[in-house]
Amino acid sequence: MKNFVTSVFTVLFISAFVTTSNAQMGIGTTNPHSSSILELSSTTHGFLLPRMTNSEMNLISSPAAGLMIYNTTNSCVYVYNGSSWQSTCANASNFWSLTGNSSLTGSNFIGSTDATDLNFRSNNVQRMVLASSGHFGIGATTPTNALTLAASSNPLRVLGMSHNALDTLLVIDPTGVVYKRSLASALSTTWSINGNAGTSASSNFIGTTDSVDFVIRVNNNKTGQFVAGKRTFVGGKNSVATGTNSLVYGLTDSVYSSYTLTTGDNNKVQSGADFAAVFGGNNILKGTASYGVVSGELNVVEGVHSSAHGENLFVNSYNMVALGSYNDTVTGNRLWVDSTNHLFVVGNGHKFCDRSNVITATWGGNVGIDNKDPLTALDVHGGFSLRPRTTLTNGTVTIVNSNNFPYEVDNRSYLRIDSDNSPSLRSIVLSPGLQVGQIIIIECITAGGFDGIRIIDNVGTHNTNTEGTRDLYENDIIMMIWNGSAWTEIAYNDN
């Protein structure tokens, strides 16, 4: 009977195992997986490892790598890795717990042991990375500096910093790299609103270092602009300048020339009108008007070296000067001297359709009075008068109180002479003339008819009269001309 029971048990035990032709063994299954050497299958039982204390585990002699036991001291499965026992439990000392770890040493760390980046995620989105290079990135997947911050806006906010004493600044270069600078070193390259000391005129400046205009604003309105590369300054509102070395200050001035000074309102200086100056409003310098000077309003200048000073003047000749208002003009040569060019005019017109000149001088030497186009040295439109001077020491009348009275003609043209009535006639001696062709008129204003002046016909007295000696009484008049050596009578009126 004993042998029978033993035989039955042996058959039942063997029948629990299935061995395939590939030396695979299955317990609880007739079809062990092809990749396994042993497969256990059950829905009601488990696999029970050897159980021992921590001390007993450490007493196993020469454990094989992969050996497994259940450590009853730590209530955890341990696996031998070939050099030490390793716990598979999350709360073991070699795992980082969700609720924190204690008794850590300097050899414990979170990270990788090879050249692999360490990524940090929230909501399954990468937020930070510690690159294998040692660079740390927040919002940046490939940090290039020790700390790289990246965000669509405001990537950094620092709270709780003391501001009682300023000693250090953070500066950011154009690429976003942050540098630490002492306040002293930072201020050495900045302009203080309270002024700077120790600056260098050769290296310190306010402005730009590229080809961008430098703009000055007050109350957020542009009040000045240095034009890049032009050495030109534009001040005021809505003014523009494109030339070099120019100064423009005003309202809506347009300057396209170089070396030009313009101030006022709505002045226009065309390209080519270099070395010019404009003061006033609504003036125009054409492109041929280099070296032009304009002051006033609504003037137009076209000639080289020309100028206009007044209102509604038109200057179209080389080296022409115009004064007054609404001058009349003739077609002139703008670029060089021409005998028909106007040299100097004084306009006295009243409007565009009523232009006139009170004085006109041409390059040919002609002067016109109330005449825009003089054809002779003196071309007068209308009459003219010769009057006695009113600034003489003794008034407008000279009293002759001796014979051969010396009379200084000087720059006079009309002489009024009286005698002192004793004797009845007093002779006079005229001084030489200032210029050949000088003409004088002598009027005797003696009252009573019995006293007068005598002009002696004598070369020594500078008097040579074709009619001989002339005695002048009340209202008598004589006209004489200087011939270079003497005064010669050309007209006589005995009243």
Coordinates of C-alpha atoms in Angstrom, one line a residue:
M1 CA 0.0 0.0 0.0
K2 CA 2.8 2.4 0.8
N3 CA 4.5 1.9 -2.5
F4 CA 1.2 2.5 -4.3
V5 CA 0.7 5.9 -2.6
T6 CA 4.2 6.9 -3.4
S7 CA 3.8 6.0 -7.0
V8 CA 0.5 7.9 -7.4
F9 CA 2.1 11.1 -5.8
T10 CA 5.0 10.8 -8.2
V11 CA 2.7 10.6 -11.2
L12 CA 0.7 13.6 -10.1
F13 CA 3.8 15.7 -9.4
I14 CA 5.3 15.0 -12.8
S15 CA 1.9 15.6 -14.5
A16 CA 2.0 19.2 -13.1
F17 CA 5.0 20.0 -15.2
V18 CA 5.2 20.3 -18.9
T19 CA 8.5 20.2 -20.7
T20 CA 8.8 21.0 -24.3
S21 CA 11.3 19.8 -26.9
N22 CA 13.1 23.2 -26.5
A23 CA 13.8 22.5 -22.8
Q24 CA 11.2 25.0 -21.7
M25 CA 9.2 24.3 -18.5
G26 CA 5.8 25.4 -17.7
I27 CA 4.0 25.2 -14.4
G28 CA 0.2 25.7 -14.6
T29 CA 0.4 26.0 -18.4
T30 CA 0.9 23.5 -21.2
N31 CA 2.2 26.2 -23.6
P32 CA 5.1 28.1 -22.0
H33 CA 6.2 31.2 -23.8
S34 CA 8.9 30.6 -26.4
S35 CA 11.1 33.3 -24.9
S36 CA 11.0 31.8 -21.3
I37 CA 12.8 28.9 -19.8
L38 CA 10.3 28.7 -17.0
E39 CA 6.7 30.0 -17.0
L40 CA 4.5 29.9 -14.0
S41 CA 0.7 30.4 -14.6
S42 CA -2.0 30.6 -12.0
T43 CA -5.0 32.7 -11.1
T44 CA -5.2 31.6 -7.5
H45 CA -1.6 31.3 -6.3
G46 CA 1.6 33.2 -6.4
F47 CA 5.4 32.7 -6.6
L48 CA 7.0 32.7 -3.2
L49 CA 10.6 33.7 -3.0
P50 CA 13.0 32.6 -0.2
R51 CA 12.3 34.8 2.8
M52 CA 15.1 36.0 5.2
T53 CA 16.2 38.8 7.3
N54 CA 18.6 41.5 6.2
S55 CA 21.4 39.8 8.2
E56 CA 20.6 36.5 6.6
M57 CA 20.6 38.0 3.1
N58 CA 24.1 39.5 3.7
L59 CA 25.4 36.0 4.9
I60 CA 24.7 34.4 1.6
S61 CA 28.1 33.3 0.3
S62 CA 29.1 34.4 -3.2
P63 CA 25.6 35.3 -4.4
A64 CA 25.2 35.1 -8.2
A65 CA 24.2 38.2 -10.1
G66 CA 20.4 38.1 -10.5
L67 CA 19.8 36.2 -7.3
M68 CA 16.5 37.3 -5.7
I69 CA 15.1 37.1 -2.1
Y70 CA 12.4 38.7 -0.1
N71 CA 14.0 40.8 2.7
T72 CA 11.7 40.5 5.7
T73 CA 13.5 43.3 7.6
N74 CA 12.8 45.9 4.9
S75 CA 9.7 44.1 3.5
C76 CA 11.0 44.3 0.0
V77 CA 12.3 42.2 -2.8
Y78 CA 16.1 42.5 -3.3
V79 CA 18.2 41.6 -6.3
Y80 CA 21.9 41.0 -6.3
N81 CA 23.5 43.1 -9.2
G82 CA 26.9 41.3 -9.0
S83 CA 28.4 43.7 -6.4
S84 CA 25.6 44.6 -4.0
W85 CA 22.0 43.9 -3.1
Q86 CA 19.6 46.4 -4.6
S87 CA 16.1 47.0 -3.3
T88 CA 13.2 47.1 -5.8
C89 CA 11.0 49.1 -3.4
A90 CA 10.2 52.9 -4.1
N91 CA 10.7 53.7 -0.4
A92 CA 14.1 52.3 -0.2
S93 CA 17.1 54.5 0.5
N94 CA 18.4 54.4 -3.1
F95 CA 15.1 55.9 -4.6
W96 CA 13.8 59.4 -4.5
S97 CA 10.5 59.5 -2.7
L98 CA 7.6 61.7 -3.8
T99 CA 7.4 62.9 -0.2
G100 CA 11.1 63.5 0.2
N101 CA 14.1 61.6 1.5
S102 CA 16.2 61.8 4.6
S103 CA 19.7 60.8 5.6
L104 CA 21.1 61.9 2.3
T105 CA 24.8 62.1 1.6
G106 CA 27.0 64.1 -0.8
S107 CA 27.1 61.1 -3.1
N108 CA 23.3 61.1 -3.7
F109 CA 22.0 63.0 -6.7
I110 CA 19.2 63.4 -9.3
G111 CA 20.5 63.2 -12.8
S112 CA 22.1 61.1 -15.4
T113 CA 25.4 59.2 -15.4
D114 CA 26.1 59.6 -19.1
A115 CA 26.0 62.4 -21.7
T116 CA 22.2 62.7 -21.7
D117 CA 20.2 65.8 -20.9
L118 CA 18.0 65.8 -17.8
N119 CA 14.5 67.1 -18.7
F120 CA 11.9 68.4 -16.3
R121 CA 8.2 68.4 -17.2
S122 CA 4.9 69.6 -15.9
N123 CA 1.5 68.7 -17.5
N124 CA 3.7 66.5 -19.7
V125 CA 5.3 69.5 -21.3
Q126 CA 9.0 70.1 -21.0
R127 CA 9.6 73.2 -18.9
M128 CA 13.3 72.9 -18.0
V129 CA 16.4 71.1 -19.1
L130 CA 19.8 70.5 -17.6
A131 CA 22.0 69.9 -20.6
S132 CA 24.9 67.4 -20.6
S133 CA 27.1 70.5 -21.1
G134 CA 26.0 71.8 -17.7
H135 CA 23.9 74.7 -19.1
F136 CA 20.5 75.1 -17.6
G137 CA 17.5 76.2 -19.6
I138 CA 14.1 77.4 -18.6
G139 CA 11.8 77.6 -21.5
A140 CA 14.8 76.8 -23.8
T141 CA 15.4 73.3 -25.1
T142 CA 19.0 73.9 -26.0
P143 CA 20.6 76.3 -23.5
T144 CA 23.8 78.0 -24.7
N145 CA 24.7 79.7 -21.4
A146 CA 25.0 78.7 -17.8
L147 CA 21.4 79.9 -17.4
T148 CA 19.2 80.5 -20.4
L149 CA 15.7 82.0 -20.0
A150 CA 13.2 82.0 -22.9
A151 CA 9.6 83.2 -22.9
S152 CA 7.3 85.1 -25.3
S153 CA 7.4 88.1 -22.9
N154 CA 8.9 89.0 -19.5
P155 CA 11.1 86.0 -19.0
L156 CA 12.5 87.2 -15.7
R157 CA 11.1 88.8 -12.6
V158 CA 13.1 89.5 -9.5
L159 CA 11.3 90.3 -6.2
G160 CA 12.5 91.3 -2.8
M161 CA 15.7 93.0 -3.9
S162 CA 17.0 95.9 -1.7
H163 CA 17.0 99.3 -3.3
N164 CA 18.4 101.4 -0.4
A165 CA 22.0 101.4 -1.8
L166 CA 22.9 101.1 -5.4
D167 CA 26.2 99.3 -6.1
T168 CA 25.5 96.7 -8.8
L169 CA 23.6 96.6 -12.0
L170 CA 22.6 93.9 -14.4
V171 CA 23.0 94.7 -18.1
I172 CA 21.8 92.8 -21.1
D173 CA 23.6 92.8 -24.4
P174 CA 21.8 92.7 -27.8
T175 CA 21.8 88.8 -27.8
G176 CA 20.1 88.6 -24.4
V177 CA 23.2 87.7 -22.3
V178 CA 23.1 89.2 -18.8
Y179 CA 26.2 90.7 -17.3
K180 CA 26.9 92.0 -13.8
R181 CA 28.4 95.5 -13.7
S182 CA 29.3 97.7 -10.8
L183 CA 27.4 101.0 -10.6
A184 CA 30.5 103.0 -11.0
S185 CA 31.6 101.2 -14.2
A186 CA 28.1 101.4 -15.7
L187 CA 27.8 105.2 -14.9
S188 CA 31.2 105.8 -16.5
T189 CA 29.6 105.0 -19.9
T190 CA 26.3 106.9 -19.3
W191 CA 25.2 110.5 -19.2
S192 CA 23.7 111.7 -15.9
I193 CA 20.7 114.0 -15.8
N194 CA 22.8 116.0 -13.3
G195 CA 25.8 116.3 -15.5
N196 CA 29.1 114.3 -15.8
A197 CA 32.6 115.1 -14.8
G198 CA 35.9 113.8 -16.2
T199 CA 34.6 113.3 -19.7
S200 CA 36.9 113.2 -22.8
A201 CA 36.1 115.5 -25.7
S202 CA 37.8 113.1 -28.0
S203 CA 35.9 110.0 -27.1
N204 CA 32.7 110.8 -25.2
F205 CA 29.6 111.9 -27.0
I206 CA 25.8 111.8 -27.1
G207 CA 24.5 110.2 -30.3
T208 CA 24.3 107.1 -32.4
T209 CA 27.1 104.8 -33.7
D210 CA 25.2 103.6 -36.8
S211 CA 23.6 105.3 -39.8
V212 CA 20.4 106.2 -37.9
D213 CA 19.4 109.8 -37.2
F214 CA 19.7 111.0 -33.7
V215 CA 16.4 112.6 -32.6
I216 CA 15.7 114.9 -29.7
R217 CA 12.2 115.1 -28.2
V218 CA 10.5 117.3 -25.7
N219 CA 7.0 116.3 -24.3
N220 CA 7.3 113.4 -26.8
N221 CA 7.4 115.9 -29.7
K222 CA 10.4 115.9 -32.0
T223 CA 12.3 119.2 -31.5
G224 CA 15.6 118.3 -33.2
Q225 CA 17.2 115.8 -35.4
F226 CA 20.8 115.1 -36.4
V227 CA 20.8 113.6 -39.9
A228 CA 22.9 110.5 -40.0
G229 CA 26.1 110.8 -42.1
K230 CA 25.3 114.4 -43.1
R231 CA 26.5 116.5 -40.1
T232 CA 23.2 118.3 -40.5
F233 CA 20.8 119.4 -37.7
V234 CA 17.1 119.9 -38.3
G235 CA 15.1 121.6 -35.6
G236 CA 11.5 122.6 -35.3
K237 CA 8.5 120.8 -36.6
N238 CA 8.0 119.0 -39.9
S239 CA 11.2 120.4 -41.4
V240 CA 13.5 118.2 -43.6
A241 CA 17.1 118.5 -44.7
T242 CA 19.1 116.1 -46.9
G243 CA 22.3 118.0 -47.6
T244 CA 25.5 118.0 -45.6
N245 CA 26.8 120.4 -43.0
S246 CA 23.6 122.4 -42.8
L247 CA 21.5 123.9 -40.0
V248 CA 17.8 124.1 -40.4
Y249 CA 15.4 125.3 -37.7
G250 CA 11.8 126.3 -38.3
L251 CA 8.4 125.0 -39.3
T252 CA 8.0 123.0 -42.5
D253 CA 11.3 124.1 -44.0
S254 CA 12.6 122.0 -46.8
V255 CA 16.4 122.1 -47.5
Y256 CA 18.0 119.9 -50.1
S257 CA 21.4 121.8 -50.4
S258 CA 24.6 121.6 -48.4
Y259 CA 26.3 124.2 -46.1
T260 CA 23.0 126.0 -45.7
L261 CA 21.6 128.0 -42.8
T262 CA 17.8 128.2 -42.8
T263 CA 15.4 129.5 -40.1
G264 CA 11.7 130.5 -40.4
D265 CA 8.6 128.9 -41.9
N266 CA 8.0 127.1 -45.1
N267 CA 11.3 128.1 -46.8
K268 CA 12.4 126.0 -49.8
V269 CA 16.1 125.5 -50.7
Q270 CA 16.6 123.4 -53.8
S271 CA 19.5 121.0 -54.4
G272 CA 22.5 122.9 -55.8
A273 CA 21.8 126.1 -53.8
D274 CA 24.7 125.4 -51.5
F275 CA 26.4 127.9 -49.1
A276 CA 23.1 129.8 -48.7
A277 CA 21.3 131.5 -45.8
V278 CA 17.6 132.0 -45.5
F279 CA 15.7 133.9 -42.8
G280 CA 12.0 134.5 -42.9
G281 CA 9.0 132.7 -44.4
N282 CA 7.9 131.2 -47.7
N283 CA 11.2 132.1 -49.5
I284 CA 12.5 130.0 -52.4
L285 CA 16.1 129.5 -53.4
K286 CA 16.4 127.9 -56.8
G287 CA 19.1 125.3 -57.6
T288 CA 21.2 128.0 -59.3
A289 CA 21.2 130.3 -56.3
S290 CA 24.4 129.1 -54.5
Y291 CA 25.9 131.5 -52.0
G292 CA 22.5 133.3 -51.9
V293 CA 21.2 135.2 -48.9
V294 CA 17.5 135.9 -48.3
S295 CA 15.6 137.6 -45.5
G296 CA 12.0 138.6 -45.4
E297 CA 9.0 136.9 -47.0
L298 CA 7.9 135.4 -50.3
N299 CA 11.2 136.2 -52.1
V300 CA 12.5 134.1 -55.0
V301 CA 16.3 134.0 -55.7
E302 CA 17.8 132.4 -58.8
G303 CA 21.2 134.0 -59.3
V304 CA 24.6 132.9 -57.9
H305 CA 25.9 135.2 -55.1
S306 CA 22.5 137.0 -55.1
S307 CA 20.5 138.3 -52.2
A308 CA 17.0 139.6 -51.4
H309 CA 15.9 141.5 -48.4
G310 CA 12.3 142.5 -48.3
E311 CA 9.0 141.1 -49.6
N312 CA 8.0 139.5 -52.8
L313 CA 11.3 140.2 -54.5
F314 CA 12.5 138.4 -57.6
V315 CA 16.3 138.1 -58.1
N316 CA 17.4 136.4 -61.3
S317 CA 20.8 137.8 -62.0
Y318 CA 24.4 136.9 -61.0
N319 CA 25.6 138.9 -57.9
M320 CA 22.3 140.8 -57.8
V321 CA 21.0 142.6 -54.6
A322 CA 17.3 143.5 -54.2
L323 CA 15.7 145.5 -51.5
G324 CA 12.2 146.6 -50.9
S325 CA 9.1 144.9 -52.3
Y326 CA 7.7 143.8 -55.6
N327 CA 10.7 144.8 -57.7
D328 CA 10.5 144.8 -61.5
T329 CA 13.2 142.9 -63.3
V330 CA 14.5 141.9 -66.7
T331 CA 15.8 138.6 -67.9
G332 CA 19.3 138.1 -66.5
N333 CA 22.2 135.7 -66.6
R334 CA 22.1 133.7 -63.4
L335 CA 25.5 132.1 -63.6
W336 CA 28.0 134.9 -64.6
V337 CA 28.4 138.6 -65.2
D338 CA 26.5 140.1 -68.1
S339 CA 26.4 143.9 -68.8
T340 CA 22.6 143.8 -68.9
N341 CA 22.2 142.1 -65.6
H342 CA 20.7 144.0 -62.7
L343 CA 23.3 144.6 -60.0
F344 CA 21.2 146.4 -57.5
V345 CA 17.5 147.3 -57.3
V346 CA 15.2 148.8 -54.8
G347 CA 11.7 147.7 -55.4
N348 CA 8.7 149.9 -54.6
G349 CA 5.9 147.9 -56.1
H350 CA 2.6 147.1 -54.4
K351 CA 1.6 143.7 -55.8
F352 CA 2.4 141.0 -58.3
C353 CA 0.7 142.8 -61.2
D354 CA 2.1 146.2 -60.1
R355 CA 5.9 145.8 -59.9
S356 CA 8.3 148.8 -60.1
N357 CA 11.8 149.9 -59.1
V358 CA 12.7 153.2 -57.5
I359 CA 16.4 152.5 -58.2
T360 CA 18.0 150.1 -60.7
A361 CA 21.8 149.7 -61.2
T362 CA 23.2 147.4 -64.0
W363 CA 26.5 145.7 -64.4
G364 CA 27.1 148.0 -67.4
G365 CA 27.2 151.0 -65.0
N366 CA 23.8 152.5 -65.8
V367 CA 21.6 153.8 -63.0
G368 CA 17.9 154.2 -63.4
I369 CA 15.6 156.2 -61.3
D370 CA 12.0 154.9 -61.5
N371 CA 13.3 153.0 -64.5
K372 CA 13.8 149.2 -64.6
D373 CA 16.1 149.2 -67.7
P374 CA 18.4 152.2 -67.7
L375 CA 20.1 152.8 -71.0
T376 CA 22.5 155.6 -70.0
A377 CA 24.7 156.3 -67.0
L378 CA 21.8 158.1 -65.4
D379 CA 18.4 157.4 -66.8
V380 CA 15.7 159.2 -64.9
H381 CA 12.0 158.7 -65.4
G382 CA 10.5 162.0 -64.4
G383 CA 12.1 165.2 -63.2
F384 CA 15.0 165.8 -60.8
S385 CA 16.1 168.8 -58.6
L386 CA 19.3 170.3 -57.3
R387 CA 18.9 171.7 -53.8
P388 CA 21.1 173.5 -51.4
R389 CA 22.5 171.6 -48.5
T390 CA 20.6 172.0 -45.2
T391 CA 23.4 170.9 -42.9
L392 CA 25.9 173.8 -43.2
T393 CA 27.2 175.3 -40.0
N394 CA 25.7 178.7 -40.9
G395 CA 22.6 177.5 -42.4
T396 CA 21.7 177.3 -46.1
V397 CA 23.0 180.8 -46.9
T398 CA 26.7 181.9 -46.9
I399 CA 27.4 185.6 -46.0
V400 CA 30.3 187.1 -47.9
N401 CA 31.9 189.7 -45.6
S402 CA 35.2 190.5 -47.5
N403 CA 36.5 190.8 -51.0
N404 CA 38.1 187.8 -52.6
F405 CA 36.1 185.7 -50.1
P406 CA 37.2 182.1 -50.2
Y407 CA 34.2 179.9 -50.9
E408 CA 34.6 176.1 -50.4
V409 CA 32.6 174.3 -53.1
D410 CA 33.3 170.8 -51.8
N411 CA 30.5 168.4 -52.8
R412 CA 27.8 171.1 -53.2
S413 CA 25.8 171.6 -56.3
Y414 CA 23.6 174.5 -55.3
L415 CA 25.1 177.6 -53.6
R416 CA 23.1 180.4 -52.0
I417 CA 25.3 183.5 -51.3
D418 CA 24.6 186.9 -49.7
S419 CA 26.9 189.9 -49.0
D420 CA 27.2 192.0 -45.8
N421 CA 26.1 195.2 -47.7
S422 CA 29.5 196.9 -47.3
P423 CA 30.5 197.7 -49.9
S424 CA 27.8 197.1 -52.4
L425 CA 29.6 194.2 -54.0
R426 CA 31.8 191.5 -52.5
S427 CA 34.0 189.4 -54.7
I428 CA 34.3 185.6 -54.1
V429 CA 37.0 183.1 -55.0
L430 CA 35.7 179.5 -55.6
S431 CA 37.7 176.5 -54.5
P432 CA 38.7 174.0 -57.1
G433 CA 36.2 171.4 -58.1
L434 CA 36.4 167.8 -57.0
Q435 CA 36.0 166.2 -60.4
V436 CA 36.1 167.4 -64.0
G437 CA 32.5 168.0 -65.1
Q438 CA 31.3 168.9 -61.6
I439 CA 28.5 171.5 -62.0
I440 CA 27.4 174.1 -59.5
I441 CA 24.6 176.7 -59.4
I442 CA 25.1 179.9 -57.6
E443 CA 22.1 182.0 -56.5
C444 CA 22.4 185.5 -55.1
I445 CA 19.7 186.2 -52.5
T446 CA 20.8 189.8 -51.6
A447 CA 17.8 192.0 -51.0
G448 CA 17.5 195.7 -52.1
G449 CA 19.3 195.4 -55.4
F450 CA 22.3 197.6 -54.4
D451 CA 24.5 194.9 -52.7
G452 CA 25.6 191.6 -54.3
I453 CA 28.4 189.3 -55.1
R454 CA 31.0 189.5 -58.0
I455 CA 32.5 186.5 -59.8
I456 CA 35.7 187.8 -61.2
D457 CA 36.9 186.6 -64.6
N458 CA 40.4 185.7 -63.5
V459 CA 42.2 182.4 -63.9
G460 CA 44.0 182.8 -60.6
T461 CA 40.7 182.8 -58.8
H462 CA 39.5 179.7 -60.6
N463 CA 36.8 181.8 -62.4
T464 CA 36.9 182.0 -66.2
N465 CA 33.7 183.4 -67.7
T466 CA 33.2 183.7 -71.4
E467 CA 31.1 186.7 -70.7
G468 CA 33.7 188.3 -68.4
T469 CA 33.1 189.4 -64.8
R470 CA 29.6 188.6 -63.5
D471 CA 27.9 190.7 -60.9
L472 CA 25.0 188.9 -59.2
Y473 CA 22.2 190.7 -57.4
E474 CA 18.9 189.6 -56.0
N475 CA 17.7 186.3 -57.5
D476 CA 20.4 186.3 -60.2
I477 CA 21.7 182.8 -61.0
I478 CA 24.8 181.5 -62.7
M479 CA 25.6 177.8 -63.6
M480 CA 29.3 176.8 -63.9
I481 CA 31.3 173.6 -64.7
W482 CA 34.7 172.6 -63.5
N483 CA 37.1 171.9 -66.4
G484 CA 40.0 170.7 -64.4
S485 CA 41.6 174.0 -63.9
A486 CA 38.8 176.6 -63.5
W487 CA 35.1 177.1 -63.2
T488 CA 33.6 178.1 -66.5
E489 CA 30.2 179.7 -67.0
I490 CA 27.7 177.6 -68.9
A491 CA 24.5 179.6 -68.1
Y492 CA 23.6 183.0 -66.6
N493 CA 20.2 184.4 -65.7
D494 CA 19.9 188.1 -64.8
N495 CA 16.7 188.5 -63.0

